[in-house]
Tab-separated table of C-alpha atoms in Angstrom:
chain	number	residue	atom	x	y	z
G	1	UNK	CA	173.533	57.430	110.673
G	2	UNK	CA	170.390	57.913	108.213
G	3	UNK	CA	169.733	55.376	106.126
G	4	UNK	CA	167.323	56.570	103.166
G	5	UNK	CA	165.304	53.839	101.210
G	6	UNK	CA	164.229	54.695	97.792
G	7	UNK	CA	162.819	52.565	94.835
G	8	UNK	CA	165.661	51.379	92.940
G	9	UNK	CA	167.347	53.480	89.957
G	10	UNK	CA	169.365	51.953	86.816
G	11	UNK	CA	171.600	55.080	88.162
G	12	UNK	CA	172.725	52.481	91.386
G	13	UNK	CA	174.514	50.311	88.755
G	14	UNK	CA	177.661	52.026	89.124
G	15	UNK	CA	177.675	51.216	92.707
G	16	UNK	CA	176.236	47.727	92.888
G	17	UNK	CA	179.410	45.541	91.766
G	18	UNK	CA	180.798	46.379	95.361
G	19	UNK	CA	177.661	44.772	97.188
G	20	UNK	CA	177.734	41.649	94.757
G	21	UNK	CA	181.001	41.415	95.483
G	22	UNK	CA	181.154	41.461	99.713
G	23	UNK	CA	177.892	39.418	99.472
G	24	UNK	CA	179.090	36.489	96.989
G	25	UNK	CA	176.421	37.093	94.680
G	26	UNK	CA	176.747	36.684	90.640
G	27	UNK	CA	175.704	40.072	89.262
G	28	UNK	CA	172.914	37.335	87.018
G	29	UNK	CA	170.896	38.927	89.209
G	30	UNK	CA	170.461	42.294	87.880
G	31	UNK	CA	168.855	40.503	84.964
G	32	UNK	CA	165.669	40.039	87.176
G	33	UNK	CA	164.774	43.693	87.075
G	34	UNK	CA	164.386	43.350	83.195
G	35	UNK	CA	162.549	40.388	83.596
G	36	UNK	CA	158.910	39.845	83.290
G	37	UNK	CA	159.096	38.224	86.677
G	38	UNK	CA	159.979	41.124	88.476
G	39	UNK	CA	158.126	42.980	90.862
G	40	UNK	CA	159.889	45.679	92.840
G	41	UNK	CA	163.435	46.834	93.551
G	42	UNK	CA	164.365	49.014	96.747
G	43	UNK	CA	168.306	50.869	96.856
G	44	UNK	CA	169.441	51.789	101.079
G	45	UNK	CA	171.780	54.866	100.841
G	46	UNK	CA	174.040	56.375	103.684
G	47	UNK	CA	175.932	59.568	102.535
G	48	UNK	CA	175.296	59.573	99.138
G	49	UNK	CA	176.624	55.591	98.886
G	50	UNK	CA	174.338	52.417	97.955
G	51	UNK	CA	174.850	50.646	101.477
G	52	UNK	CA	172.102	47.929	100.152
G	53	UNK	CA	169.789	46.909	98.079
G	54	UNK	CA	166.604	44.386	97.541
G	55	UNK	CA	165.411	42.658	94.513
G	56	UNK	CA	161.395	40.771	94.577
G	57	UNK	CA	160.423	38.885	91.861
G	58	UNK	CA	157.803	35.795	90.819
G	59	UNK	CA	158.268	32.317	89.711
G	60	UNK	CA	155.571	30.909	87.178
G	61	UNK	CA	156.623	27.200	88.843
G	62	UNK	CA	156.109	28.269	92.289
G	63	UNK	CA	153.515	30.750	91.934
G	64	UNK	CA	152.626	30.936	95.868
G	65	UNK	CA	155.471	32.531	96.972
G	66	UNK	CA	157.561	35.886	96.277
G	67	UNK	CA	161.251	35.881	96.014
G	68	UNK	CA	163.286	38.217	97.462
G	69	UNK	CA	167.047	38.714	97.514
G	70	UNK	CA	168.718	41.634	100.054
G	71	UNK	CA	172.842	42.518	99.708
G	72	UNK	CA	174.211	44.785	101.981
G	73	UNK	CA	177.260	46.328	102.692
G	74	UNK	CA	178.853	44.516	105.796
G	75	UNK	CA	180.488	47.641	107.008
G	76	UNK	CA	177.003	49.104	107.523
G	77	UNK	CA	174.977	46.050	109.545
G	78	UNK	CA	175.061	47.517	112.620
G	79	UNK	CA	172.953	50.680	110.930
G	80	UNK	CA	169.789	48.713	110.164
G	81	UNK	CA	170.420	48.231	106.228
G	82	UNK	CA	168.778	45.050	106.169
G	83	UNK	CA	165.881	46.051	108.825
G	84	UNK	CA	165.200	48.384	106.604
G	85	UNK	CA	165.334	47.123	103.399
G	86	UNK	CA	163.169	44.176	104.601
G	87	UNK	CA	160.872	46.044	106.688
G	88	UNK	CA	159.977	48.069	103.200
G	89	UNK	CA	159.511	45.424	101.398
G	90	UNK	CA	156.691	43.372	104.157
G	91	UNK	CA	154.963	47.214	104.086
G	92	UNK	CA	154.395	46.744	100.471
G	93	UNK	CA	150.412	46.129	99.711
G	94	UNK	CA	150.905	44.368	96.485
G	95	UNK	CA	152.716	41.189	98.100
G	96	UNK	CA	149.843	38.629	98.988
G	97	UNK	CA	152.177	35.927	99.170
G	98	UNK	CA	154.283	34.145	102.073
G	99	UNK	CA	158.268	35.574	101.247
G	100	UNK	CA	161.367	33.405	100.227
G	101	UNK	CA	164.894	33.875	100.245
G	102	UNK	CA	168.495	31.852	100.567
G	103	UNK	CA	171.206	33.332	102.257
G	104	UNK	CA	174.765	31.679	102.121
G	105	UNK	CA	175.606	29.979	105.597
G	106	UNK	CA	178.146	32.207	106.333
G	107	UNK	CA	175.688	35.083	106.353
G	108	UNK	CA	175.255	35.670	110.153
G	109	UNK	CA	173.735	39.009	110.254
G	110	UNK	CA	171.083	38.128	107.251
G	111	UNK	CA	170.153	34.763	109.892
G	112	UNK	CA	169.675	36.936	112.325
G	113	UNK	CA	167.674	39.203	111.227
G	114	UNK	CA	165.363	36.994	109.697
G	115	UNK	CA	164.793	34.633	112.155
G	116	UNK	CA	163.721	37.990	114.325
G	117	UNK	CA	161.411	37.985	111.601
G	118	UNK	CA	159.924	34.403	112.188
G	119	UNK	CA	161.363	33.295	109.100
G	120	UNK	CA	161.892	29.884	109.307
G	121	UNK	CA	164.438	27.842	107.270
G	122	UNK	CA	162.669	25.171	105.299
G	123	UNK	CA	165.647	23.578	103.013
G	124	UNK	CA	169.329	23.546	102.674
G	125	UNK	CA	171.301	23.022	99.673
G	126	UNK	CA	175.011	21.678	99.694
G	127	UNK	CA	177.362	23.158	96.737
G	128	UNK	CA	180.467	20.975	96.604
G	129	UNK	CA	182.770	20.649	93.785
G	130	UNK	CA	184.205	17.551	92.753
G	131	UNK	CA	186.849	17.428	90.665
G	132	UNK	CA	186.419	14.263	88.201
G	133	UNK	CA	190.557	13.291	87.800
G	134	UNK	CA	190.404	12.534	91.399
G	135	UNK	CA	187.950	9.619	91.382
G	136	UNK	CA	189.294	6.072	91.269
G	137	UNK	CA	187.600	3.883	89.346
G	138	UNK	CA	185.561	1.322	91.823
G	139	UNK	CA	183.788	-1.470	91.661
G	140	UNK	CA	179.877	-1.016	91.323
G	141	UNK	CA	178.166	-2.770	94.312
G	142	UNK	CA	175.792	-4.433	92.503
G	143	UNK	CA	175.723	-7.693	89.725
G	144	UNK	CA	174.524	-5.910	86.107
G	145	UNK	CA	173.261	-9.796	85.775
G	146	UNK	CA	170.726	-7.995	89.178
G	147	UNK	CA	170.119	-4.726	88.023
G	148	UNK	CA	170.199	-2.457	84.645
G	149	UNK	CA	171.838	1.043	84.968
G	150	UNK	CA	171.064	3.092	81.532
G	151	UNK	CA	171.549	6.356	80.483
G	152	UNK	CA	168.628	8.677	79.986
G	153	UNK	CA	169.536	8.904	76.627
G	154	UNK	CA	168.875	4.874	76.465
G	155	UNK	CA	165.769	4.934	78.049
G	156	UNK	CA	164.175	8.466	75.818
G	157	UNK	CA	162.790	6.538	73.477
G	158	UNK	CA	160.775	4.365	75.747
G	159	UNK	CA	157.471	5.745	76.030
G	160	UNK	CA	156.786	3.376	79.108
G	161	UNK	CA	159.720	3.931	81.229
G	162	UNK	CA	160.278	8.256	80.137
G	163	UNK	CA	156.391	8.291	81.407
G	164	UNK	CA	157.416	6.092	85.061
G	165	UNK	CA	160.694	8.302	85.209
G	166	UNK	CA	158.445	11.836	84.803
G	167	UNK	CA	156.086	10.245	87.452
G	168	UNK	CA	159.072	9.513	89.944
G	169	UNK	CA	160.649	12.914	89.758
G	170	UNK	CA	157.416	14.460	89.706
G	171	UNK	CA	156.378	12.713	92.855
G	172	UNK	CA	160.317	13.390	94.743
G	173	UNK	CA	159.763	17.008	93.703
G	174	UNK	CA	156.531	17.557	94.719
G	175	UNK	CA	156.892	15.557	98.454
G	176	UNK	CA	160.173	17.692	98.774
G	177	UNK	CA	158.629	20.867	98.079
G	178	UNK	CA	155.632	21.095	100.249
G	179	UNK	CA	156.840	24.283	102.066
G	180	UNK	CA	156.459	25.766	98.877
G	181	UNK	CA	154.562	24.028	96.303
G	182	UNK	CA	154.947	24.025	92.659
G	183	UNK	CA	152.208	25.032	89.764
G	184	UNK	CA	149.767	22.054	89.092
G	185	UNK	CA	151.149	20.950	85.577
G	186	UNK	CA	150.903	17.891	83.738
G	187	UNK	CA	153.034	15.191	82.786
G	188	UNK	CA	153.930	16.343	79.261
G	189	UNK	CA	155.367	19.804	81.327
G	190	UNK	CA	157.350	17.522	83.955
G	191	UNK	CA	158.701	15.589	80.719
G	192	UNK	CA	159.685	18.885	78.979
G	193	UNK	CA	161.739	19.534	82.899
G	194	UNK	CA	163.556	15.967	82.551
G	195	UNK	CA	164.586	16.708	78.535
G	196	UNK	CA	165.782	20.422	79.467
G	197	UNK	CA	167.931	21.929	76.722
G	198	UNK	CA	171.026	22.358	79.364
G	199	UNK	CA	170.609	18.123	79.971
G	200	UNK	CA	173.261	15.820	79.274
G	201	UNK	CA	171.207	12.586	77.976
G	202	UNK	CA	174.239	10.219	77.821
G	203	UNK	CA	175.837	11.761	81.158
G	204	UNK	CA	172.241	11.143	83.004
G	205	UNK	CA	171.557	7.780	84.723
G	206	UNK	CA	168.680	5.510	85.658
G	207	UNK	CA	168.613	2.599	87.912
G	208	UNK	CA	166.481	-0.203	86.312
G	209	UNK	CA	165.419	-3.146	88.415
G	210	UNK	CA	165.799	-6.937	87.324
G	211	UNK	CA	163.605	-6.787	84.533
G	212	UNK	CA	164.229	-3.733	83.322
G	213	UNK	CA	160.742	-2.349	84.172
G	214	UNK	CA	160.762	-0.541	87.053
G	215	UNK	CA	163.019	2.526	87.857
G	216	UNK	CA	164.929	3.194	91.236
G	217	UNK	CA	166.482	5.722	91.002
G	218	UNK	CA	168.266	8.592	88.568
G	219	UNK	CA	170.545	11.291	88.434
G	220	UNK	CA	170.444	13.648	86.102
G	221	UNK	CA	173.724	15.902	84.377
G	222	UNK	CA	174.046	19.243	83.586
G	223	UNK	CA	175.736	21.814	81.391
G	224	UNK	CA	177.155	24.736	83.670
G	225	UNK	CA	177.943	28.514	83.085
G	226	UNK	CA	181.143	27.655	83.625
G	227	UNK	CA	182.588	25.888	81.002
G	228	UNK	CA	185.039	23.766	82.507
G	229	UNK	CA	182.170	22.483	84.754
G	230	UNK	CA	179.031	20.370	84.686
G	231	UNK	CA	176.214	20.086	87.184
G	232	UNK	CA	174.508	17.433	89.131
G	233	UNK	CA	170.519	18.269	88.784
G	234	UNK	CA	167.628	16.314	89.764
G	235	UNK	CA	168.671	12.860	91.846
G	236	UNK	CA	166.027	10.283	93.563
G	237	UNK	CA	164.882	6.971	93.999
G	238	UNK	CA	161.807	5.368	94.610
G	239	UNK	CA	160.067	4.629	97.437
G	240	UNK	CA	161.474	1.010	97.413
């Protein structure tokens, strides 16, 4: 079977809800070809039909890498969609950056083929859902006469202790992100990160020790898409 790979057309639209759909991707994604982030697009088509389809694009806090996302159409993986897609897109001259994706565990084929490609996994991220009614309320393991657990919104208006929490998840961030580093930015930047507009200050924690000068650890709160949903962000603790 020929596969044909062409530069991506708005015209593919109409056909790209099916490959979101077998490859458990939020059609969000789309939004990255309108983005000023974006940097190419390539369509696969077999008979007329979008069989797959690849998506590049840059991120301005981990500028030394290129992002790329590939769906394809199950039914067609033994036809080289993928090999193809991803073979056009390491041609391209204008990449002059090591490439990074994320691929859902379940994606066999996708492993595959990019461990043939000396890929090499660097990081993998657990999505669980808890749902809050089923927690029991528990006693805390520690003596709040021992330690001090605040909320971030407690703790915002301490110039001090926002400026040792920035330099804690600054430092977790950075040591966990070697593979692929972030921008060099200062702390006011990092601050902005911890005070996002989606954060929920008095659903965010840090773990004070005796004294109530030193910080332990924290766990930030999220709004979600979904609105009968929030998200756990950011968590770490010291070195201590």
């Amino acid at each position: 079977m020929q596969i044909i790979i062409k530069e991506y057309d708005k015209r593919d639209q109409e056909q790209i809800k099916d490959l979101f759909d077998l490859s458990f991707e939020k059609e969000g994604l789309l939004s990255i070809v309108k983005s000023s982030s974006f940097k190419f697009a390539y369509s696969a088509i077999a008979e007329d039909k979008l069989v797959g389809v690849v998506f590049g694009w840059s991120s301005s806090f981990h500028p030394y890498c290129t992002y790329f996302k590939i769906l394809s159409n199950p039914l067609y993986a033994l036809s080289g969609v993928v090999e193809k897609l991803l073979s056009k897109v390491e041609s391209l001259e204008t990449i002059d950056s090591p490439l990074q994706t994320s691929i859902w565990e379940t994606s066999i084929h996708l492993k595959n083929v990019y461990e043939k490609s000396e890929f090499k996994e660097i990081r993998r991220t657990y999505m669980p859902i808890l749902q809050v009614a089923d927690f029991k309320e528990e006693l805390v393991p520690f003596s709040e006469k021992d330690h001090m657990l605040k909320t971030l919104s407690e703790i915002s208006s301490s110039n001090e202790l926002m400026e040792k929490l920035v330099l804690l998840v600054k430092r977790n961030y950075e040591e966990t992100h070697k593979a692929n580093p972030v921008v060099v930015t200062g702390l006011e930047e990092w601050k902005n990160l911890v005070l996002a507009n989606d954060v929920i200050v008095k659903g965010s924690f840090v773990f004070l020790d005796t004294c109530g000068n030193d910080i332990l650890a924290y766990s930030f709160l999220h709004e979600s898409e979904d609105e009968h949903s929030y998200e756990l962000g950011w968590c770490g603790s010291s070195s201590s």
